[in-house]
PDB file of C-alpha atoms in Angstrom:
ATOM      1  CA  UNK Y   1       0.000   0.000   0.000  1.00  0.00           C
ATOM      2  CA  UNK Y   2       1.397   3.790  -0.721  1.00  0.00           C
ATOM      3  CA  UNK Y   3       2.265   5.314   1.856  1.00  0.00           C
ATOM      4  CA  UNK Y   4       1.431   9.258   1.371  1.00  0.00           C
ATOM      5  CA  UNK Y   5       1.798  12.371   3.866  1.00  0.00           C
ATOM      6  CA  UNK Y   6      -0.989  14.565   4.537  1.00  0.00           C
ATOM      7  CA  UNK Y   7      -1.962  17.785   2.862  1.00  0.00           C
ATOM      8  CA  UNK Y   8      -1.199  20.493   5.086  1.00  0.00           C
ATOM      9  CA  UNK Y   9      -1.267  24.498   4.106  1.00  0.00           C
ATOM     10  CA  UNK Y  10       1.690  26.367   4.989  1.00  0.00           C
ATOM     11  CA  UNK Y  11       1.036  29.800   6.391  1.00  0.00           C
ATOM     12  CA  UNK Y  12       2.589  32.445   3.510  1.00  0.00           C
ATOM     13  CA  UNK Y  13       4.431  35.431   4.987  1.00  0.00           C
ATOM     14  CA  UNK Y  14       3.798  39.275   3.764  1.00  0.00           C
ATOM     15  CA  UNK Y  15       7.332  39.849   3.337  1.00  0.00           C
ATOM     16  CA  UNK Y  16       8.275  41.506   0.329  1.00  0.00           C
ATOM     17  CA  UNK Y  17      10.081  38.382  -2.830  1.00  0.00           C
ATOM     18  CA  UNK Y  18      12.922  40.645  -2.795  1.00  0.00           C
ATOM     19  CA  UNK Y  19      13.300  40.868   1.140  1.00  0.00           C
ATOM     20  CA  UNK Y  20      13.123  37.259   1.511  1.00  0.00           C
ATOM     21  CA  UNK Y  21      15.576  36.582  -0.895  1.00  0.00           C
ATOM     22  CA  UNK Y  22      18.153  38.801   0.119  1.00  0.00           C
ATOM     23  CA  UNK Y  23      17.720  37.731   3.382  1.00  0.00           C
ATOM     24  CA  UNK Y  24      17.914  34.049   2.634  1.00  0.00           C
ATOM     25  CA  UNK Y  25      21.282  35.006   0.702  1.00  0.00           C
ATOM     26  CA  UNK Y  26      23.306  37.380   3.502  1.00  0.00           C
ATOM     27  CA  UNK Y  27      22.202  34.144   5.883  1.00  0.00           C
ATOM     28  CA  UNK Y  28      23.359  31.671   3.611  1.00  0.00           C
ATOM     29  CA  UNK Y  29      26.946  33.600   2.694  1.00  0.00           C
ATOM     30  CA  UNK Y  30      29.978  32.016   4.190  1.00  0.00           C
ATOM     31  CA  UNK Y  31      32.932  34.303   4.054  1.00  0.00           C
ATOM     32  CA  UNK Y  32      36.540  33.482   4.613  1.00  0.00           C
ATOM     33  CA  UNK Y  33      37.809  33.199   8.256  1.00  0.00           C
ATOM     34  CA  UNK Y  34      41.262  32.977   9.699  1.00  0.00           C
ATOM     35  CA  UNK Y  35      40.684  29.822  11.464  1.00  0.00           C
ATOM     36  CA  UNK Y  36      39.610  27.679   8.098  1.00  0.00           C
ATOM     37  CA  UNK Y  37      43.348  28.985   6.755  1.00  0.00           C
ATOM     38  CA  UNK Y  38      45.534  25.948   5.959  1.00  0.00           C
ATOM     39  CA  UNK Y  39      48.862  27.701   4.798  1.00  0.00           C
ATOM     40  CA  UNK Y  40      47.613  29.499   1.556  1.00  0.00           C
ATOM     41  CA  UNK Y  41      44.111  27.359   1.179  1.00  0.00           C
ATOM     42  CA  UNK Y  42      40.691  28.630   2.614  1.00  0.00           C
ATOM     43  CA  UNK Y  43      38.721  25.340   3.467  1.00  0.00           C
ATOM     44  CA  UNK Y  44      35.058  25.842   4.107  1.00  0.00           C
ATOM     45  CA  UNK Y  45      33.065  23.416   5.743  1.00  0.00           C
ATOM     46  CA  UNK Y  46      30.839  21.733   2.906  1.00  0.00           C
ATOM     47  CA  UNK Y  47      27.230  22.246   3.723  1.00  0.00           C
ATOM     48  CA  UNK Y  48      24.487  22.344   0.756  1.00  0.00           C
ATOM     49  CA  UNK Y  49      22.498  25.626  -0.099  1.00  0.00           C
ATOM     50  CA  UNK Y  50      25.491  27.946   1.500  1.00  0.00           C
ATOM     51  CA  UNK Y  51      27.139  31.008  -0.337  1.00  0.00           C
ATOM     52  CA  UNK Y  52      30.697  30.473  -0.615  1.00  0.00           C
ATOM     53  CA  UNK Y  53      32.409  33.895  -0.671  1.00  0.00           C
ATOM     54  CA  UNK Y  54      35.637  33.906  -3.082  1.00  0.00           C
ATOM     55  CA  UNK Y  55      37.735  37.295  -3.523  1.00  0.00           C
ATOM     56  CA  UNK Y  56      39.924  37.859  -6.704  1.00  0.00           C
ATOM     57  CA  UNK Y  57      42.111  40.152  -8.028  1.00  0.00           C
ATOM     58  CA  UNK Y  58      43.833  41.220 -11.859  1.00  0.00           C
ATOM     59  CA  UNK Y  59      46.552  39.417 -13.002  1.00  0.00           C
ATOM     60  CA  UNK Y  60      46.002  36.793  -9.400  1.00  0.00           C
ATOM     61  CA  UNK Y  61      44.844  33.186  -9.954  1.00  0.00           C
ATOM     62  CA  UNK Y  62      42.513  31.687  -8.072  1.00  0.00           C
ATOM     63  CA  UNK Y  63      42.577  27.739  -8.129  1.00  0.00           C
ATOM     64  CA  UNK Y  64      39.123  26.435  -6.663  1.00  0.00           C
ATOM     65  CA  UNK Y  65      40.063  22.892  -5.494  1.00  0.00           C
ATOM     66  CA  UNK Y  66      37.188  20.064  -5.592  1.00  0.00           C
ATOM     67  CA  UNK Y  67      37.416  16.547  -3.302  1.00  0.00           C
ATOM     68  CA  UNK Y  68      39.955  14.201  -4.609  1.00  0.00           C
ATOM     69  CA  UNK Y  69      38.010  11.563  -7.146  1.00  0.00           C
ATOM     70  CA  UNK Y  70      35.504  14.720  -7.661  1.00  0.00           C
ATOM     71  CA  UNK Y  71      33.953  14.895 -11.174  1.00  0.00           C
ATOM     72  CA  UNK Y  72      32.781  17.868 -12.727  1.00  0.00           C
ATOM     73  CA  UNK Y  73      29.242  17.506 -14.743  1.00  0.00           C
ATOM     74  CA  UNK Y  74      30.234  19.793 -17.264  1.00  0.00           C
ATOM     75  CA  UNK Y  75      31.768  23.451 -17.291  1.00  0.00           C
ATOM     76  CA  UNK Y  76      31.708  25.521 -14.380  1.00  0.00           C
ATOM     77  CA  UNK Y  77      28.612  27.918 -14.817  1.00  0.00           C
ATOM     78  CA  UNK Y  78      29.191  31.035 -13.949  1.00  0.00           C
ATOM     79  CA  UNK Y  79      26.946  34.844 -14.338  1.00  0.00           C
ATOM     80  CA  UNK Y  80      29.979  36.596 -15.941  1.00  0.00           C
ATOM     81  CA  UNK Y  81      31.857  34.325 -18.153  1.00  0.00           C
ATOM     82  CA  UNK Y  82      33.355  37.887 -20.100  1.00  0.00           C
ATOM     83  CA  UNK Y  83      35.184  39.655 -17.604  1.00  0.00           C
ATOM     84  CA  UNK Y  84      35.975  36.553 -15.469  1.00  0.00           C
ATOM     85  CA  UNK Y  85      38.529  34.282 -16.841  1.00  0.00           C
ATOM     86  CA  UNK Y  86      37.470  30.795 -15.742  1.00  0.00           C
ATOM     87  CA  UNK Y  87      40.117  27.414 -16.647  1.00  0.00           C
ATOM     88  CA  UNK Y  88      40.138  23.778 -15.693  1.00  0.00           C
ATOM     89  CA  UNK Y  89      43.278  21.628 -14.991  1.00  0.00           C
ATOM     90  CA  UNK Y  90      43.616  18.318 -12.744  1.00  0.00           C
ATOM     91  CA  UNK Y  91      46.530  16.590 -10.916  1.00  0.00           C
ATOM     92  CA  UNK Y  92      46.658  13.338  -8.719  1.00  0.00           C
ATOM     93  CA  UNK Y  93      46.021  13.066  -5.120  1.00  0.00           C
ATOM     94  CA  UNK Y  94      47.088   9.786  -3.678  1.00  0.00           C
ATOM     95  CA  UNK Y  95      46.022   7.890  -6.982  1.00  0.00           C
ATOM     96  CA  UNK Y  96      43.104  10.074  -7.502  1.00  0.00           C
ATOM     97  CA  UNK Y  97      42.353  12.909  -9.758  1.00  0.00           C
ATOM     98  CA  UNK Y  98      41.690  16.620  -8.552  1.00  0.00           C
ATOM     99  CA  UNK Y  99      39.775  18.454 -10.588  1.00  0.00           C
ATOM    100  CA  UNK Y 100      40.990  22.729 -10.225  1.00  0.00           C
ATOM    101  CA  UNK Y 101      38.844  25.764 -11.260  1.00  0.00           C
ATOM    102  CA  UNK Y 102      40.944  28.683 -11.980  1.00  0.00           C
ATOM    103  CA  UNK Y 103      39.424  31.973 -11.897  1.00  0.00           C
ATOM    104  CA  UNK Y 104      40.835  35.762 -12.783  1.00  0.00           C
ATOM    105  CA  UNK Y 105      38.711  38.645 -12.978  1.00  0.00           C
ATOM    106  CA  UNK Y 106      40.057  41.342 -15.431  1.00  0.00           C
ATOM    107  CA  UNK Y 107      39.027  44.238 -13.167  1.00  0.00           C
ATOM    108  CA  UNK Y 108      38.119  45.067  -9.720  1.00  0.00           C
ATOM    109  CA  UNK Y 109      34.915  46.005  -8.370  1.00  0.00           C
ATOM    110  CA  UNK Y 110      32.940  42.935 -10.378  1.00  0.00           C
ATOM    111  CA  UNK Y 111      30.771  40.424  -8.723  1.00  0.00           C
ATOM    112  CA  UNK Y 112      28.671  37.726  -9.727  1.00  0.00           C
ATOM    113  CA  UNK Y 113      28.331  33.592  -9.420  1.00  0.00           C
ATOM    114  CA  UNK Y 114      29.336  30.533 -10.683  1.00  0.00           C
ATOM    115  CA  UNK Y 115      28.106  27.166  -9.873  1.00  0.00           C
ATOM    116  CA  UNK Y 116      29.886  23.830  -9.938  1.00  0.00           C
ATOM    117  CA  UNK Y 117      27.973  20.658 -10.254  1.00  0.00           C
ATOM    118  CA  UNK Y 118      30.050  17.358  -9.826  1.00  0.00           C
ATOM    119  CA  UNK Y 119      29.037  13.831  -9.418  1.00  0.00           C
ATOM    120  CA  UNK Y 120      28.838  13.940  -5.638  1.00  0.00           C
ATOM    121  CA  UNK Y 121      27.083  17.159  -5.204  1.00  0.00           C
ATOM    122  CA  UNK Y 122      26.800  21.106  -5.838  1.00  0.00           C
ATOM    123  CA  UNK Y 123      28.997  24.379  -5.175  1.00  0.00           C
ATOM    124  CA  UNK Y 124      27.165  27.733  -5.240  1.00  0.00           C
ATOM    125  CA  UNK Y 125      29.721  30.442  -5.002  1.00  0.00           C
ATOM    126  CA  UNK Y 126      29.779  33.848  -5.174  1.00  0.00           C
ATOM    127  CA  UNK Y 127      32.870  36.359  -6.567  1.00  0.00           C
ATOM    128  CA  UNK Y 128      34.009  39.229  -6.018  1.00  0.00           C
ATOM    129  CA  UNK Y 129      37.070  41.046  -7.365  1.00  0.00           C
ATOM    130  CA  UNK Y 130      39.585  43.234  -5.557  1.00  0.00           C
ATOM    131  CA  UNK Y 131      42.278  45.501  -6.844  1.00  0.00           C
ATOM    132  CA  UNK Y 132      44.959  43.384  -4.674  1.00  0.00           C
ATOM    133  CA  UNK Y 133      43.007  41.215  -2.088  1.00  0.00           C
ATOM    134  CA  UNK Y 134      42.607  37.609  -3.404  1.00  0.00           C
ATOM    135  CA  UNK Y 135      42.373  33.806  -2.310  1.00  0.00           C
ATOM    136  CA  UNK Y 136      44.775  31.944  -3.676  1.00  0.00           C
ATOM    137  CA  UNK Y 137      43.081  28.918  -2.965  1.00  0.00           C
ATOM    138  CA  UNK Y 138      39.746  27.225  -1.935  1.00  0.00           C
ATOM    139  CA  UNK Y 139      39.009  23.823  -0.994  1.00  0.00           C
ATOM    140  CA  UNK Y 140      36.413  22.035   1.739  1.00  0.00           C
ATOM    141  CA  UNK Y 141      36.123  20.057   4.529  1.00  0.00           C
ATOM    142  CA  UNK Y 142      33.530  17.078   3.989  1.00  0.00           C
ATOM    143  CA  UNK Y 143      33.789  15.316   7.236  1.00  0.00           C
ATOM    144  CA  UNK Y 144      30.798  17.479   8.907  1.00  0.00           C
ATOM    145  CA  UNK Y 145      28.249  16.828   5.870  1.00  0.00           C
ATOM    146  CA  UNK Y 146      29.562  13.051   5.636  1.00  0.00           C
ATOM    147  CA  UNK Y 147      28.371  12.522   8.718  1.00  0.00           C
ATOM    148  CA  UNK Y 148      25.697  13.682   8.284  1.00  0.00           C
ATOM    149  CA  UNK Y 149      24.761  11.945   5.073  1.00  0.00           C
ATOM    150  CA  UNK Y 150      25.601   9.037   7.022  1.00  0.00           C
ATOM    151  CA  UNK Y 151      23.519   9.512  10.046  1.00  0.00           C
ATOM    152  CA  UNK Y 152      20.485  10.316   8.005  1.00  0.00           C
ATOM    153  CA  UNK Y 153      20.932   7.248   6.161  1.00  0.00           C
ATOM    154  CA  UNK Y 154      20.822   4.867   9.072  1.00  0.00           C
ATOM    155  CA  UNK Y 155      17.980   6.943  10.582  1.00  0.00           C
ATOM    156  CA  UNK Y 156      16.410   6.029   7.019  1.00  0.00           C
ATOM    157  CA  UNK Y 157      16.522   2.640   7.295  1.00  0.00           C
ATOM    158  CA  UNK Y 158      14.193   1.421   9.601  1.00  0.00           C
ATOM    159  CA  UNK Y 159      13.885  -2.279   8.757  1.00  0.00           C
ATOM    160  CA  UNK Y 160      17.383  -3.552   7.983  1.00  0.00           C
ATOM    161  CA  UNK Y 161      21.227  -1.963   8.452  1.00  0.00           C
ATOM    162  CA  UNK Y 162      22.014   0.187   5.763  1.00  0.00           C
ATOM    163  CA  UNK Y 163      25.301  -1.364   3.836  1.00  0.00           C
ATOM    164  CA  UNK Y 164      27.599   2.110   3.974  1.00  0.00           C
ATOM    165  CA  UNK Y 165      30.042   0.702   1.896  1.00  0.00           C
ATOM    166  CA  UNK Y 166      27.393   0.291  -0.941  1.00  0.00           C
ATOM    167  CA  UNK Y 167      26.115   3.789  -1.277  1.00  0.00           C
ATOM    168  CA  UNK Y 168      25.460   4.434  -4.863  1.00  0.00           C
ATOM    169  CA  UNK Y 169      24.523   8.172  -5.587  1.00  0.00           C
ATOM    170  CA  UNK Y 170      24.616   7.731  -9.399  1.00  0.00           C
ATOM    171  CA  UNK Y 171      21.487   8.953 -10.287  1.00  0.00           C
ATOM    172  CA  UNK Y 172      20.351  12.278 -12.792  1.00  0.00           C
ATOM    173  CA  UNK Y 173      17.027  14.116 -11.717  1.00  0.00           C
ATOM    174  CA  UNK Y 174      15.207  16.074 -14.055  1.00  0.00           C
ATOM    175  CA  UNK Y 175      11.936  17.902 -14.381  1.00  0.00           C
ATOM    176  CA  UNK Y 176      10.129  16.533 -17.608  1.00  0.00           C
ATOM    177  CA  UNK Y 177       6.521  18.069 -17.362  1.00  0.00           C
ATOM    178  CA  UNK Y 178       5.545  21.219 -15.443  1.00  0.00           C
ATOM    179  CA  UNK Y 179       7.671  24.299 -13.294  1.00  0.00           C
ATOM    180  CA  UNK Y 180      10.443  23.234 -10.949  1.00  0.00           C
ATOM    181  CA  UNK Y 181       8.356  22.101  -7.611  1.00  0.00           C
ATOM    182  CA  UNK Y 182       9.022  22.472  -4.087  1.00  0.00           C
ATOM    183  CA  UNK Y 183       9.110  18.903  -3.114  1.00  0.00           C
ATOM    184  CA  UNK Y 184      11.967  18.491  -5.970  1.00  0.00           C
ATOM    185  CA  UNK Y 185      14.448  15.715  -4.573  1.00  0.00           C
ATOM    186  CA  UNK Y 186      17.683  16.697  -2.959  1.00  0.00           C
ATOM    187  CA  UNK Y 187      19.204  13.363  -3.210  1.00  0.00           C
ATOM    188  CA  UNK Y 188      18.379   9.780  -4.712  1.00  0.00           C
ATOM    189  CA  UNK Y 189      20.949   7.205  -3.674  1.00  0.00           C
ATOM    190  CA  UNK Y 190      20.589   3.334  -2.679  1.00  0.00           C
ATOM    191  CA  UNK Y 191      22.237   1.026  -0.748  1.00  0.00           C
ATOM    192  CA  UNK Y 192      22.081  -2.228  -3.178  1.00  0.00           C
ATOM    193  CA  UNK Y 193      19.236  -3.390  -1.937  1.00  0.00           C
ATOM    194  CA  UNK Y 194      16.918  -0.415  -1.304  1.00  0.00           C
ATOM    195  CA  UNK Y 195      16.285   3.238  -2.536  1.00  0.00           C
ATOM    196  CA  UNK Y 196      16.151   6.538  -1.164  1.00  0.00           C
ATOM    197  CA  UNK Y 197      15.237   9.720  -2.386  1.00  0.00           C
ATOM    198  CA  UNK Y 198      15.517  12.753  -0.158  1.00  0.00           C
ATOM    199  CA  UNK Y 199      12.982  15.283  -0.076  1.00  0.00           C
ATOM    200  CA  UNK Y 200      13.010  19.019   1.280  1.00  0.00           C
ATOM    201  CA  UNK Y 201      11.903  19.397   4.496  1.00  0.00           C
ATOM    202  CA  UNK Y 202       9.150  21.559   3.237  1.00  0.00           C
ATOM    203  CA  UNK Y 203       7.212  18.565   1.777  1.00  0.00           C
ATOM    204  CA  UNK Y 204       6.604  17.404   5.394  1.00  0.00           C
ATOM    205  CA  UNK Y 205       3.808  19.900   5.778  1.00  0.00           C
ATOM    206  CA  UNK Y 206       3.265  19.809   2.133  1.00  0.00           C
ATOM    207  CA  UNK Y 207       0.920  17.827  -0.126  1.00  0.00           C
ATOM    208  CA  UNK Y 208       3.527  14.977  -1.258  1.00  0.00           C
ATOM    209  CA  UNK Y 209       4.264  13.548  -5.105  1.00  0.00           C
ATOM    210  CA  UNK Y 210       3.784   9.990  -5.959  1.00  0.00           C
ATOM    211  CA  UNK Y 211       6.048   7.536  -6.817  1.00  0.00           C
ATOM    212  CA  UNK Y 212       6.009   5.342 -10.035  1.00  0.00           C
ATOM    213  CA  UNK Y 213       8.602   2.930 -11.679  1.00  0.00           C
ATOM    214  CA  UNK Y 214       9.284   3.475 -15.177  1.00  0.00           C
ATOM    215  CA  UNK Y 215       9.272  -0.393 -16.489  1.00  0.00           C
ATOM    216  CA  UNK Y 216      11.894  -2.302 -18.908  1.00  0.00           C
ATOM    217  CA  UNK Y 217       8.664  -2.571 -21.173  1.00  0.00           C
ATOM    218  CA  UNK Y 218       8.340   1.581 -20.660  1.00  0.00           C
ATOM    219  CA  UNK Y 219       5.076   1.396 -19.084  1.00  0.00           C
ATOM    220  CA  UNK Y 220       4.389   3.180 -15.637  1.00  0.00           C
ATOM    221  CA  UNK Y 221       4.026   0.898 -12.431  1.00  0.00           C
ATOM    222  CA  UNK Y 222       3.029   1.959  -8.840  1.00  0.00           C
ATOM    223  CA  UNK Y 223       5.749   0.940  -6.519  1.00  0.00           C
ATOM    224  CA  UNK Y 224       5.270   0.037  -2.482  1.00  0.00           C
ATOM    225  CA  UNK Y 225       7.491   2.742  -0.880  1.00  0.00           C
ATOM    226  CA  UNK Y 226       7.590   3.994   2.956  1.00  0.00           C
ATOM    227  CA  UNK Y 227       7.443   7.651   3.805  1.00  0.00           C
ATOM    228  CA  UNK Y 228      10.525   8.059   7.266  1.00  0.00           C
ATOM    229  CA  UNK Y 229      11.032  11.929   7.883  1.00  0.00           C
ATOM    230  CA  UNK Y 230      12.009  14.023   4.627  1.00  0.00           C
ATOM    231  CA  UNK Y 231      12.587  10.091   2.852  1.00  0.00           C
ATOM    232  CA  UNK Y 232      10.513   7.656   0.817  1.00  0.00           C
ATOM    233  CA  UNK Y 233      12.181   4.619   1.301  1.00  0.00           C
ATOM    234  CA  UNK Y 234      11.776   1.807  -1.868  1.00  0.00           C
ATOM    235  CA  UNK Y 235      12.147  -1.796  -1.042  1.00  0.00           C
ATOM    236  CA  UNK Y 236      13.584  -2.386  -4.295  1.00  0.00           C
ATOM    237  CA  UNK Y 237      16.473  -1.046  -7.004  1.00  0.00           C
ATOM    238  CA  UNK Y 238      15.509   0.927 -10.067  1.00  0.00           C
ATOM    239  CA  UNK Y 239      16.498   2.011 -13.632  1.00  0.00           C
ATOM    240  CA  UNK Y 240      13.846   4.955 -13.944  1.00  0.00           C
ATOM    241  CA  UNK Y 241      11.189   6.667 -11.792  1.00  0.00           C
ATOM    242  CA  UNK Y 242       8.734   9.422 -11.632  1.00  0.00           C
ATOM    243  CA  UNK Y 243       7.438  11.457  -9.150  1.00  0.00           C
ATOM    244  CA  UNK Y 244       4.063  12.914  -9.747  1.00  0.00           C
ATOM    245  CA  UNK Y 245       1.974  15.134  -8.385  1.00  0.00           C
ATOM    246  CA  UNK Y 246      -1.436  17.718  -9.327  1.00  0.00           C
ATOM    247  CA  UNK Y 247      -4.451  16.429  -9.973  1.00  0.00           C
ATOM    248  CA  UNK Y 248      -3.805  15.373 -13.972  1.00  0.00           C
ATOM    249  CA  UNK Y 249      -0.135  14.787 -13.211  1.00  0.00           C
ATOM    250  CA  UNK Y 250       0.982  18.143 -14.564  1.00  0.00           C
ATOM    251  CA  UNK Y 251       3.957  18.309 -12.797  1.00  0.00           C
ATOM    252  CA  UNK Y 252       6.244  15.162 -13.736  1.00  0.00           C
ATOM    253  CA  UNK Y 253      10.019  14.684 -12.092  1.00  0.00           C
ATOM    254  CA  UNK Y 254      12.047  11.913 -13.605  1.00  0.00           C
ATOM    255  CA  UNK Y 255      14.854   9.667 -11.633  1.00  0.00           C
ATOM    256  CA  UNK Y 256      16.845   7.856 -13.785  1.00  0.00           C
ATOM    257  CA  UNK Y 257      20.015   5.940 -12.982  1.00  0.00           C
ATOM    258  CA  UNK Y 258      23.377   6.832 -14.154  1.00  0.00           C
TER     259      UNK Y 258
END
């Protein structure tokens, strides 16, 4: 049987878009601190959603360092690809490659943002240039948000021990009919046996999407699944999903495996 949340209205607030937002972005800025200085390298604690703050200056590199057996998804994104000059170059890291992001603004006084989506999750940075202040180099701390993963993981499994050396996060999702919705998964991953998709905690007080498995045959199946927290948990492996929600199914999200 499905397993569904409730329906549940959220109260709105009468705060103006535009003081919301700003307000969700000076809270969510991280800036540079004396105490995550290692030598020459600022390392932020990873944590999704934040603002990482990165200062550059003319004729200074900056060489943005990712997690050693990091992928990028494709080229850094960035707001200002004109008067920001953005490179890629790798080395090896005890057997594994580093992926580097070199940045150099051609003036000071220019900000904007780039983005950097890997196979293991998603930078949001912000930049700013400076006639001589600069970072010479950036690079994180996982431990924290491992832990984290981890913890939530065993929390998720309720029946059985989740197999941590199994973790597969290889899977791509999309939206493929309707706007971007709230409930839009933060993570799908599985554990060999089961799946889990992560949700926002919004959706806990929000009417939730319903699962369906996408068939070899291509046809749509309903799929037993248990709701634990912001999880559904699927007693089963899977090629390709869909979440759907609305009454006609006008907003489709697909989960496909990598």
């Amino acid at each position: 049987m499905l397993s569904l949340l409730p329906s549940i209205s959220l109260a709105r607030s009468n705060a103006k878009p535009w003081t919301v937002i700003e307000q969700a972005n000076q809270e969510s800025a991280i800036n540079p601190d004396r105490f995550g200085y290692q030598n020459a390298i600022m390392r932020y604690d990873f944590e999704d959603g934040q603002l990482y703050q990165v200062y550059g200056a003319p004729l200074k590199l900056t060489d943005i360092q990712l997690e050693p057996g990091e992928k990028l998804l494709g080229d850094p994104v960035s707001g200002d690809t004109v008067r920001w000059i953005i490179g890629r170059s790798k080395s090896m890291v005890n057997g594994l490659e580093q992926e580097h992001i070199y940045l150099k603004p051609t003036r000071p006084g220019l900000h904007t943002t780039l983005s950097l989506n890997t196979n293991l999750r998603t930078y949001h940075i912000e930049l700013s240039s400076y006639e001589h202040t600069y970072m010479a180099a950036v690079s994180w701390n996982y431990e924290q948000y491992n832990m984290r993963q981890l913890k939530a993981v065993e929390s998720a499994s309720t029946e059985s021990r989740v197999n941590l050396a199994a973790l597969d996060f290889k899977y791509k999702v999309d939206v493929r009919m309707g706007r971007r919705p709230f409930w839009m998964p933060v993570k799908v991953f599985d554990d060999g046996r089961k799946t889990f998709i992560q949700f926002p905690e919004e959706m806990l007080v929000r009417e939730a999407p319903v699962l369906f498995v996408i068939g070899e045959d291509g046809n749509v199946q309903l799929v037993n699944y248990r709701v634990k927290n912001d999880y559904y948990i699927v007693d089963r492996l899977f090629s390709e999903a869909e979440l759907r929600a609305g009454e006609k199914g006008n907003v489709v999200v697909r989960i496909r495996k990598k």
